[in-house]
Amino acid sequence: MSLPIALVIGAALLAATVVAGLLLRRRDGRAVVVHGDRHVDPADLMRPLGSQATLVQFSTEFCARCPQVRRMLGSIAAEREGVAHAEIDLTSRADLAARYKVLSTPTTLVVDQDGRIHFRFSGTPGSAAVLDTLDG
């Protein structure tokens, strides 16, 4: 392979990687509406669902952003009547990562009183975004 062709291929791969990274970063912390009939099993949470909603956080022991998300979701749950917060450590429950299609931590699901998943956040959500999903 000639040097000019190799340089063009390298530049194309670099450009594709940058574009993919920017697209993934743009989704970080944004609410995505979950379509279909997907549910969370309360037995997986080891606690009852909230009477209005449950904020289900998936984390791992080595997740740097998870403690910040835990504090924020816990604060929202404490301030809102009927809203519960449940954290699942995927380090010890790797089976749940596949079941709920969690590819990175933190991932947060907003679940109604029946366990139906309405919204999904990948990355660190802002408190305003979480509150909007609870109000909407």
PDB file of C-alpha atoms in Angstrom:
ATOM      1  CA  MET A   1       0.000   0.000   0.000  1.00  0.00           C
ATOM      2  CA  SER A   2       1.333   3.405  -0.922  1.00  0.00           C
ATOM      3  CA  LEU A   3       1.896   6.112   1.661  1.00  0.00           C
ATOM      4  CA  PRO A   4      -0.775   8.526   0.296  1.00  0.00           C
ATOM      5  CA  ILE A   5      -3.442   5.795   0.405  1.00  0.00           C
ATOM      6  CA  ALA A   6      -2.434   4.821   3.931  1.00  0.00           C
ATOM      7  CA  LEU A   7      -2.636   8.472   5.038  1.00  0.00           C
ATOM      8  CA  VAL A   8      -6.109   8.885   3.507  1.00  0.00           C
ATOM      9  CA  ILE A   9      -7.344   5.707   5.219  1.00  0.00           C
ATOM     10  CA  GLY A  10      -5.824   6.834   8.544  1.00  0.00           C
ATOM     11  CA  ALA A  11      -7.424  10.276   8.258  1.00  0.00           C
ATOM     12  CA  ALA A  12     -10.808   8.723   7.423  1.00  0.00           C
ATOM     13  CA  LEU A  13     -10.599   6.411  10.444  1.00  0.00           C
ATOM     14  CA  LEU A  14      -9.625   9.316  12.682  1.00  0.00           C
ATOM     15  CA  ALA A  15     -12.512  11.438  11.386  1.00  0.00           C
ATOM     16  CA  ALA A  16     -15.004   8.585  11.890  1.00  0.00           C
ATOM     17  CA  THR A  17     -13.759   8.053  15.443  1.00  0.00           C
ATOM     18  CA  VAL A  18     -14.085  11.752  16.300  1.00  0.00           C
ATOM     19  CA  VAL A  19     -17.612  11.919  14.877  1.00  0.00           C
ATOM     20  CA  ALA A  20     -18.674   8.787  16.779  1.00  0.00           C
ATOM     21  CA  GLY A  21     -17.196  10.178  20.003  1.00  0.00           C
ATOM     22  CA  LEU A  22     -18.985  13.500  19.590  1.00  0.00           C
ATOM     23  CA  LEU A  23     -22.291  11.767  18.929  1.00  0.00           C
ATOM     24  CA  LEU A  24     -21.906   9.570  22.018  1.00  0.00           C
ATOM     25  CA  ARG A  25     -20.900  12.539  24.155  1.00  0.00           C
ATOM     26  CA  ARG A  26     -23.913  14.493  22.951  1.00  0.00           C
ATOM     27  CA  ARG A  27     -26.220  11.739  24.290  1.00  0.00           C
ATOM     28  CA  ASP A  28     -24.484  11.675  27.688  1.00  0.00           C
ATOM     29  CA  GLY A  29     -26.903  12.679  30.422  1.00  0.00           C
ATOM     30  CA  ARG A  30     -29.926  13.163  28.164  1.00  0.00           C
ATOM     31  CA  ALA A  31     -33.255  11.465  28.686  1.00  0.00           C
ATOM     32  CA  VAL A  32     -34.186   8.934  26.033  1.00  0.00           C
ATOM     33  CA  VAL A  33     -37.814   7.840  25.867  1.00  0.00           C
ATOM     34  CA  VAL A  34     -38.151   4.072  26.149  1.00  0.00           C
ATOM     35  CA  HIS A  35     -40.727   2.706  23.732  1.00  0.00           C
ATOM     36  CA  GLY A  36     -42.368  -0.655  24.068  1.00  0.00           C
ATOM     37  CA  ASP A  37     -43.365  -2.649  27.088  1.00  0.00           C
ATOM     38  CA  ARG A  38     -40.131  -2.951  29.050  1.00  0.00           C
ATOM     39  CA  HIS A  39     -40.395  -3.503  32.785  1.00  0.00           C
ATOM     40  CA  VAL A  40     -38.147  -3.648  35.832  1.00  0.00           C
ATOM     41  CA  ASP A  41     -38.662  -6.582  38.177  1.00  0.00           C
ATOM     42  CA  PRO A  42     -38.886  -5.277  41.781  1.00  0.00           C
ATOM     43  CA  ALA A  43     -37.072  -8.453  42.891  1.00  0.00           C
ATOM     44  CA  ASP A  44     -33.995  -7.219  40.974  1.00  0.00           C
ATOM     45  CA  LEU A  45     -34.056  -4.021  43.047  1.00  0.00           C
ATOM     46  CA  MET A  46     -34.478  -5.849  46.350  1.00  0.00           C
ATOM     47  CA  ARG A  47     -36.931  -3.138  47.393  1.00  0.00           C
ATOM     48  CA  PRO A  48     -40.469  -2.097  46.527  1.00  0.00           C
ATOM     49  CA  LEU A  49     -41.135   0.364  43.742  1.00  0.00           C
ATOM     50  CA  GLY A  50     -42.094   3.936  44.611  1.00  0.00           C
ATOM     51  CA  SER A  51     -45.785   4.777  44.559  1.00  0.00           C
ATOM     52  CA  GLN A  52     -45.160   7.407  41.856  1.00  0.00           C
ATOM     53  CA  ALA A  53     -41.793   6.508  40.310  1.00  0.00           C
ATOM     54  CA  THR A  54     -38.488   4.783  40.969  1.00  0.00           C
ATOM     55  CA  LEU A  55     -35.081   6.036  39.867  1.00  0.00           C
ATOM     56  CA  VAL A  56     -33.038   2.910  39.145  1.00  0.00           C
ATOM     57  CA  GLN A  57     -29.309   3.595  39.000  1.00  0.00           C
ATOM     58  CA  PHE A  58     -26.856   1.054  37.610  1.00  0.00           C
ATOM     59  CA  SER A  59     -23.309   1.545  38.851  1.00  0.00           C
ATOM     60  CA  THR A  60     -20.050  -0.308  39.458  1.00  0.00           C
ATOM     61  CA  GLU A  61     -17.389  -0.147  42.157  1.00  0.00           C
ATOM     62  CA  PHE A  62     -14.954   1.646  39.865  1.00  0.00           C
ATOM     63  CA  CYS A  63     -17.363   4.185  38.352  1.00  0.00           C
ATOM     64  CA  ALA A  64     -16.018   7.686  39.057  1.00  0.00           C
ATOM     65  CA  ARG A  65     -19.295   9.501  38.329  1.00  0.00           C
ATOM     66  CA  CYS A  66     -21.625   7.087  40.141  1.00  0.00           C
ATOM     67  CA  PRO A  67     -21.305   8.598  43.669  1.00  0.00           C
ATOM     68  CA  GLN A  68     -22.304  12.018  42.306  1.00  0.00           C
ATOM     69  CA  VAL A  69     -25.335  10.515  40.542  1.00  0.00           C
ATOM     70  CA  ARG A  70     -26.233   8.506  43.688  1.00  0.00           C
ATOM     71  CA  ARG A  71     -26.292  11.676  45.822  1.00  0.00           C
ATOM     72  CA  MET A  72     -28.342  13.604  43.271  1.00  0.00           C
ATOM     73  CA  LEU A  73     -30.926  10.826  42.716  1.00  0.00           C
ATOM     74  CA  GLY A  74     -31.136  10.187  46.463  1.00  0.00           C
ATOM     75  CA  SER A  75     -31.781  13.874  47.064  1.00  0.00           C
ATOM     76  CA  ILE A  76     -34.542  13.971  44.452  1.00  0.00           C
ATOM     77  CA  ALA A  77     -36.159  10.849  45.933  1.00  0.00           C
ATOM     78  CA  ALA A  78     -36.000  12.352  49.444  1.00  0.00           C
ATOM     79  CA  GLU A  79     -37.648  15.585  48.274  1.00  0.00           C
ATOM     80  CA  ARG A  80     -40.398  13.958  46.203  1.00  0.00           C
ATOM     81  CA  GLU A  81     -43.142  11.991  47.887  1.00  0.00           C
ATOM     82  CA  GLY A  82     -43.717   8.644  46.218  1.00  0.00           C
ATOM     83  CA  VAL A  83     -40.351   8.626  44.428  1.00  0.00           C
ATOM     84  CA  ALA A  84     -37.826   5.942  45.380  1.00  0.00           C
ATOM     85  CA  HIS A  85     -34.177   5.509  44.463  1.00  0.00           C
ATOM     86  CA  ALA A  86     -32.624   2.081  43.945  1.00  0.00           C
ATOM     87  CA  GLU A  87     -29.008   1.446  43.068  1.00  0.00           C
ATOM     88  CA  ILE A  88     -27.814  -1.777  41.490  1.00  0.00           C
ATOM     89  CA  ASP A  89     -24.097  -2.546  41.637  1.00  0.00           C
ATOM     90  CA  LEU A  90     -23.325  -4.398  38.425  1.00  0.00           C
ATOM     91  CA  THR A  91     -20.022  -5.570  39.864  1.00  0.00           C
ATOM     92  CA  SER A  92     -21.965  -8.158  41.852  1.00  0.00           C
ATOM     93  CA  ARG A  93     -25.004  -8.413  39.535  1.00  0.00           C
ATOM     94  CA  ALA A  94     -23.515  -8.636  36.038  1.00  0.00           C
ATOM     95  CA  ASP A  95     -26.556 -10.655  34.896  1.00  0.00           C
ATOM     96  CA  LEU A  96     -28.684  -7.512  35.201  1.00  0.00           C
ATOM     97  CA  ALA A  97     -26.442  -5.573  32.808  1.00  0.00           C
ATOM     98  CA  ALA A  98     -27.486  -7.882  30.001  1.00  0.00           C
ATOM     99  CA  ARG A  99     -31.144  -8.014  31.064  1.00  0.00           C
ATOM    100  CA  TYR A 100     -31.509  -4.212  31.107  1.00  0.00           C
ATOM    101  CA  LYS A 101     -29.022  -3.584  28.262  1.00  0.00           C
ATOM    102  CA  VAL A 102     -26.646  -1.466  30.354  1.00  0.00           C
ATOM    103  CA  LEU A 103     -23.454  -0.815  28.402  1.00  0.00           C
ATOM    104  CA  SER A 104     -21.907   1.861  30.635  1.00  0.00           C
ATOM    105  CA  THR A 105     -22.240   3.265  34.114  1.00  0.00           C
ATOM    106  CA  PRO A 106     -23.869   5.281  35.387  1.00  0.00           C
ATOM    107  CA  THR A 107     -27.117   4.406  33.649  1.00  0.00           C
ATOM    108  CA  THR A 108     -30.415   5.516  35.183  1.00  0.00           C
ATOM    109  CA  LEU A 109     -33.933   4.293  34.428  1.00  0.00           C
ATOM    110  CA  VAL A 110     -37.090   6.189  35.359  1.00  0.00           C
ATOM    111  CA  VAL A 111     -39.717   3.588  36.175  1.00  0.00           C
ATOM    112  CA  ASP A 112     -43.407   4.037  37.044  1.00  0.00           C
ATOM    113  CA  GLN A 113     -45.250   2.413  39.969  1.00  0.00           C
ATOM    114  CA  ASP A 114     -45.937  -0.699  37.857  1.00  0.00           C
ATOM    115  CA  GLY A 115     -42.282  -1.152  36.892  1.00  0.00           C
ATOM    116  CA  ARG A 116     -42.653   0.094  33.319  1.00  0.00           C
ATOM    117  CA  ILE A 117     -39.534   1.896  32.070  1.00  0.00           C
ATOM    118  CA  HIS A 118     -40.350   5.356  30.687  1.00  0.00           C
ATOM    119  CA  PHE A 119     -36.944   7.053  30.375  1.00  0.00           C
ATOM    120  CA  ARG A 120     -33.281   6.073  30.262  1.00  0.00           C
ATOM    121  CA  PHE A 121     -30.207   8.199  30.972  1.00  0.00           C
ATOM    122  CA  SER A 122     -26.741   7.077  29.945  1.00  0.00           C
ATOM    123  CA  GLY A 123     -24.042   8.993  31.759  1.00  0.00           C
ATOM    124  CA  THR A 124     -24.524  11.724  34.325  1.00  0.00           C
ATOM    125  CA  PRO A 125     -27.989  13.277  34.118  1.00  0.00           C
ATOM    126  CA  GLY A 126     -28.653  16.784  35.343  1.00  0.00           C
ATOM    127  CA  SER A 127     -31.123  17.130  38.191  1.00  0.00           C
ATOM    128  CA  ALA A 128     -33.350  19.372  36.026  1.00  0.00           C
ATOM    129  CA  ALA A 129     -33.541  16.649  33.356  1.00  0.00           C
ATOM    130  CA  VAL A 130     -34.506  14.020  35.945  1.00  0.00           C
ATOM    131  CA  LEU A 131     -37.134  16.326  37.451  1.00  0.00           C
ATOM    132  CA  ASP A 132     -38.544  16.994  33.971  1.00  0.00           C
ATOM    133  CA  THR A 133     -39.026  13.260  33.393  1.00  0.00           C
ATOM    134  CA  LEU A 134     -40.817  12.944  36.741  1.00  0.00           C
ATOM    135  CA  ASP A 135     -43.084  15.912  35.982  1.00  0.00           C
ATOM    136  CA  GLY A 136     -43.781  14.963  32.379  1.00  0.00           C
TER     137      GLY A 136
END
